[in-house]
Amino acid sequence: MPPKPSIRKEEWERRLHDVQVTKSDLNRLVMDYLVIEGYKSAAEEFSQEANLSPPVDFESIESRMDIREALQRGDVEDAITRVNDLNPEILDTNPALYFKLQQQKLIEFIRQGRIPEAIQFAQDELAPRGEESPEFLSELERTMALLAFDSTPNAPPAIAELLSPAQRMKTAGEVNAAILESLSQGKEVKLVGLLKLLCWGETLLEEKMDFPKLNVLEGTFGETGKL
Amino acid sequence: MATEATPAEAECPPQPSTSPSQLRRTSMASVRGPQKPIVPQHVVRTTPAAFPRPAYLDHSALRHLLQIEGPAPPILSRRADPSASMTSARNQAYANALSFSSDNDDTRSASSSPIPTPLPRVDQILKLPTRWSEQDRNPGLSVSPDGRELIFNGPSCSAEKEAASARTVYPIPRACGIFYYEVEILGKDQKAHISIGFASKSGNFVRLPGWDANSWGYYGDDGCALSPERSGFQYGQPFGRCGIDFSTYKAFYTKNGILIGPVFDNVGKNGDLFPSVGIQHTGESIRANFGQDPFKYDIDDHVRQQRDVTWNKILSTSLNRSVLHGRYRRTGVGSIASITNDTGVQQSLTEEESKQVLNQLVMTYLVHHGYAKTAHAFGRQCEGRDKGPLKEASNTSGHDPDVEMKASSCTSESVEVDIQSRTNVVNSVLAGDLDSAIGTLQKSYPTVLEADDHMLLFKLRCRKFIELFLETTEMKKKMKEMKEREAAKSKAPEVPSQDAWMDEEMSMDIDEEPSVPVPHRRPSIAPSPMDHTKELDGEELESPDTISAQYESALNAALAYGQTLTNDHQSDNRPEVQQLFKQTFGIVAFEDPLNPSCPVVDVASHDSRVALAHDVNQAILKSQGRPAQPALETLYRHTATAITQLGLSGVGAAAFADMSREFLQP
């Protein structure tokens, strides 16, 4: 194997300079992030300061965020009401999403120790859905397994994670994406795509050559090939 | 001769290699008679069929590098001996002929060199296969003048594998992502023995593509696909429309506008790959379409779909901790870096960690460009969320607390004050108010003025001189107008307006570059040194005499300032200082330095204020140990560079990571 070609930091930086991207391009990427992630007041300020026309109605950001917050504090009922206020079709046309919200509600009952209510809710609302699809059934079983352990630390991680805040975030994220989709707006944050592309590209390019690696947060480079 | 001509075949001339219509083009550069079946190569090359790049290639992120025909390098044209007997037109034709063939040779020798491949240059042009090669072919085959047809004149091959084969002049750039071409079999009056596919450099042109190592073909006879690994398996209906997908390194064939499916593995993974055709029987001929004509198959749609598949694959990549941190850098505590020092930690970022990375990128971006209010609102919102259940999340799920990078920490009071004063300095420069810019710098960032032996201070003072002088030229303009007005008044009693002067001022205001944000659009953003002249203007009291006196005193003030500047800095022998001196004082020689046609307009114009404001912003950030461009911008530039490099290094999938399309288009 011939040694990998290598590119020096100076040459790399010269190439960076030639990349076609403007400040307003980057401003739009930032706006995309603020809007999709629901930073409403920041998005409003930014549209003023950077003189960018807002890509959406800022009020819709607000209601999306209210729904997200409701889910994050565990108030699933409130979230469902708000989603229906915003657009009833979102849940009507998306049974999987509705199931996830119901599942989250069940999890919240269990978290609060309201076990009889949890069981009643599972039997009334979730069991019929579990009959509809094997995927729903398996999720329902996983959730009910929470009742088999007297305390969360004893449960296997795959089950205990249902009680983690990450589970709430996951549900909140899925609802957020569904709403964005119903507003026919991009649901994937472009900056996330950029980071993913970086990971994909750097990993592959590393097999081909030595090049300066970027420290993303600091915006600085290491020397080529320096270990 | 085509006996069963399909509509497509009927379009082709029956005897392509001797078609008068095609030779007519060559005769311009050649005196050879039309009877010659094989035209000398340099003559052939004078008739490259120019055609636009096929639309499907626009889906490649590296499309700007893909070219149908490169312009002949001028240095090669000079090799042609400019004989006196030649007319200049013929000379040019001769030069073109020479340069085309030299061009081809250069390409060949470069790509065949066994020396360790040098780094691909970023600006290199990747030429697309558009014609069969005159050199790289079996001698029994002749190539039509337009380079698209091959006819087999030699004796028929008896052995199964034997054939006369040819390939294109240029290999297929992998940066295409997907390359596609179609072949029509002409003169199919007998069972054709033709194989169509791809071959590497090392072909010897005596066998069908698919029989040699590193060649892949689809046998037009019985629908057998041929490859070195799997010799002759049934693939489908015979025909010759094939593509190569470098994102999967698989070939594919189509029939009647329908994809037959991917075939062969690792096609073109190593080394150059050329479209290639092999013919076995005398008289058989083919015609290729490399994009000169519309394709029978909807390749555009095919490529679009493949691009989306590849892009979705890329988006399913998980965020890798060590990549994001730059693999070789292990810096201090308090950042993600500290995690990489731990052994056996998970390599993927959790959703929450990636959110923190993004928040920090966004926050530093806002701070860098002085979007103070946005930064403030963003910081508050991040903080608000941190206090919610999210905060709990990160603590209970057992992550390293060092990962916590609260964006809110960026918006402490001092940071806001800093943004504010930095923005003030930048705005002062933009408004031409250098005194206040220098004043704020002295107060808040004294090191910035001192750095680099007072370079920035010098630049700011030079600009101040320019502003002072511009003030005088405006006055002078006004005086001239007044005189004209006086003259007009004496002729006709109407009152002319001063719109011309006002318009100029207004346009300077509008010109303001968005790259330097102005959070508070204060009225003083208009060239402030002229404010007092404006006031006087409103009073309508001034006489030519008063304004002339004002002009003189302003001019004296400007020159006095210039002399101070000279005294203070003339001992500085640095070339850039001397150069700036010259440029600065040079404007004095011009009556209207802001006139777009004025040679010194670059020095005087508002754009140079913008550039200076940018310098000042960078210098302040640099003095605070911050990068000269926001990390977010570096991230974008670095990723784009890496992806381009990846595409040039032969990873075909990179062609479908079209950043400007995915990230920049609204």
mmCIF file of C-alpha atoms in Angstrom, chain A residues 39 72, chain B residues 352 355-356 359 379-395 404-409:
data_model
loop_
_atom_site.group_PDB
_atom_site.id
_atom_site.type_symbol
_atom_site.label_atom_id
_atom_site.label_comp_id
_atom_site.label_asym_id
_atom_site.label_seq_id
_atom_site.Cartn_x
_atom_site.Cartn_y
_atom_site.Cartn_z
ATOM 1 C CA TYR A 39 -36.789 29.288 19.714
ATOM 2 C CA GLN A 72 -41.810 17.239 28.601
ATOM 3 C CA GLU B 352 -29.332 16.080 23.937
ATOM 4 C CA LYS B 355 -28.511 19.782 20.708
ATOM 5 C CA GLN B 356 -25.918 21.332 22.954
ATOM 6 C CA ASN B 359 -26.810 25.547 20.535
ATOM 7 C CA GLY B 379 -29.651 32.469 25.615
ATOM 8 C CA ARG B 380 -32.717 33.090 27.705
ATOM 9 C CA GLN B 381 -34.680 30.422 25.900
ATOM 10 C CA CYS B 382 -31.887 27.883 26.218
ATOM 11 C CA GLU B 383 -31.624 28.663 29.883
ATOM 12 C CA GLY B 384 -35.364 28.290 30.324
ATOM 13 C CA ARG B 385 -35.248 24.872 28.773
ATOM 14 C CA ASP B 386 -32.299 23.844 30.860
ATOM 15 C CA LYS B 387 -34.256 24.490 33.984
ATOM 16 C CA GLY B 388 -37.081 22.302 32.780
ATOM 17 C CA PRO B 389 -37.163 18.538 32.872
ATOM 18 C CA LEU B 390 -34.298 18.508 30.385
ATOM 19 C CA LYS B 391 -31.854 19.509 33.008
ATOM 20 C CA GLU B 392 -32.898 16.582 35.074
ATOM 21 C CA ALA B 393 -32.499 14.398 32.045
ATOM 22 C CA SER B 394 -28.847 15.050 31.587
ATOM 23 C CA ASN B 395 -28.060 14.537 35.210
ATOM 24 C CA GLU B 404 -23.091 20.444 29.704
ATOM 25 C CA MET B 405 -22.332 23.435 27.625
ATOM 26 C CA LYS B 406 -25.022 25.820 28.438
ATOM 27 C CA ALA B 407 -25.485 28.232 25.658
ATOM 28 C CA SER B 408 -26.746 30.554 28.331
ATOM 29 C CA SER B 409 -23.268 30.879 29.744
#
